[in-house]
């Protein structure tokens, strides 16, 4: 599924016009993005948690050059699925 498909689903489910549905989807995505950039976690009950994590610095290997490089600490996001979503995914038919 891509963003266009998500907008189509919103149109179908709510009878909104295309521009309003697109604006709604964009607003949700932008709000989640802004919260993560600020360092907040995003909890969507029944769906998932977007958790900010800090990856510690580590050593890496440059395969081509054969030397060690330092990889600095960085921020990342961990997606934690809700138990409801996990159950729904695991109780569906594998043919879907």
C-alpha positions as MATLAB code, in Angstrom:
seq = 'XXXXXXXXXXXXXXXXXXXXXXXXXXXXXXXXXXXXXXXXXXXXXXXXXXXXXXXXXXXXXXXXXXXXXXXXXXXXXXXXXXXXXXXXXXXXXXXX';
ca = [
       0.000    0.000    0.000;
       1.233    3.461   -0.857;
       0.034    6.891    0.250;
      -2.294    7.146   -2.755;
      -3.994    3.883   -1.713;
      -4.371    5.178    1.829;
      -6.039    8.340    0.529;
      -8.409    6.206   -1.574;
      -9.334    4.183    1.544;
     -10.089    7.399    3.462;
     -12.273    8.623    0.583;
     -14.154    5.308    0.502;
     -14.614    5.097    4.283;
     -15.643    8.716    4.896;
     -17.108   10.035    1.643;
     -14.693   12.990    1.804;
     -13.591   14.637   -1.409;
     -10.095   13.808   -2.676;
      -8.408   17.046   -1.593;
      -9.806   16.863    1.947;
      -8.836   13.206    2.306;
      -5.332   13.932    0.996;
      -4.985   16.826    3.443;
      -6.134   14.579    6.319;
      -3.600   11.862    5.472;
      -0.809   14.427    5.040;
      -1.703   16.025    8.382;
      -1.509   12.699   10.216;
       1.841   11.848    8.619;
       3.261   15.317    9.305;
       2.079   15.249   12.926;
       3.757   11.885   13.537;
       6.930   13.116   11.810;
       7.042   16.331   13.847;
       6.609   14.428   17.110;
       9.419   12.005   16.249;
      11.754   14.828   15.203;
      11.130   16.522   18.571;
      12.091   13.268   20.318;
       8.598   12.254   21.416;
       7.221    8.746   21.149;
       3.942    8.259   19.274;
       1.387    5.832   20.701;
      -1.483    4.758   18.455;
      -3.601    2.445   20.580;
      -4.585   -0.703   18.722;
      -2.003   -0.083   15.993;
       1.598    0.553   17.045;
       4.090    2.645   18.972;
       6.775    4.652   17.200;
       9.538    4.769   19.818;
      12.538    7.093   19.574;
      15.778    5.251   20.288;
      19.399    6.344   20.337;
      21.818    3.989   18.617;
      25.175    4.002   20.370;
      28.378    4.707   18.481;
      30.157    1.649   17.115;
      33.011    0.488   14.952;
      32.353   -0.600   11.387;
      34.465   -2.277    8.737;
      35.024   -0.828    5.270;
      35.054   -4.014    3.216;
      36.593   -2.425    0.113;
      39.391   -0.612    1.898;
      39.829   -3.119    4.695;
      39.956   -0.537    7.462;
      37.851    0.242   10.523;
      35.593    3.291   10.628;
      33.784    4.982   13.504;
      30.001    5.108   13.177;
      28.650    7.963   15.339;
      25.666    7.780   17.667;
      22.383    8.496   15.928;
      18.661    8.653   16.510;
      16.329    6.090   15.027;
      12.734    4.897   15.377;
      11.597    1.490   16.570;
       8.156    0.316   15.509;
       6.405   -1.781   18.155;
       3.167   -3.384   16.976;
       0.201   -3.541   19.323;
      -0.904   -6.964   20.552;
      -4.208   -6.491   18.693;
      -2.431   -5.927   15.380;
      -0.045   -8.842   15.975;
      -2.997  -11.141   16.682;
      -4.883   -9.920   13.620;
      -1.836  -10.506   11.420;
      -1.177  -13.983   12.793;
      -4.803  -15.154   12.714;
      -5.369  -14.386    9.047;
      -5.264  -16.933    6.264;
      -1.782  -17.282    4.746;
      -3.272  -17.112    1.220;
      -4.155  -13.381    1.615;
];
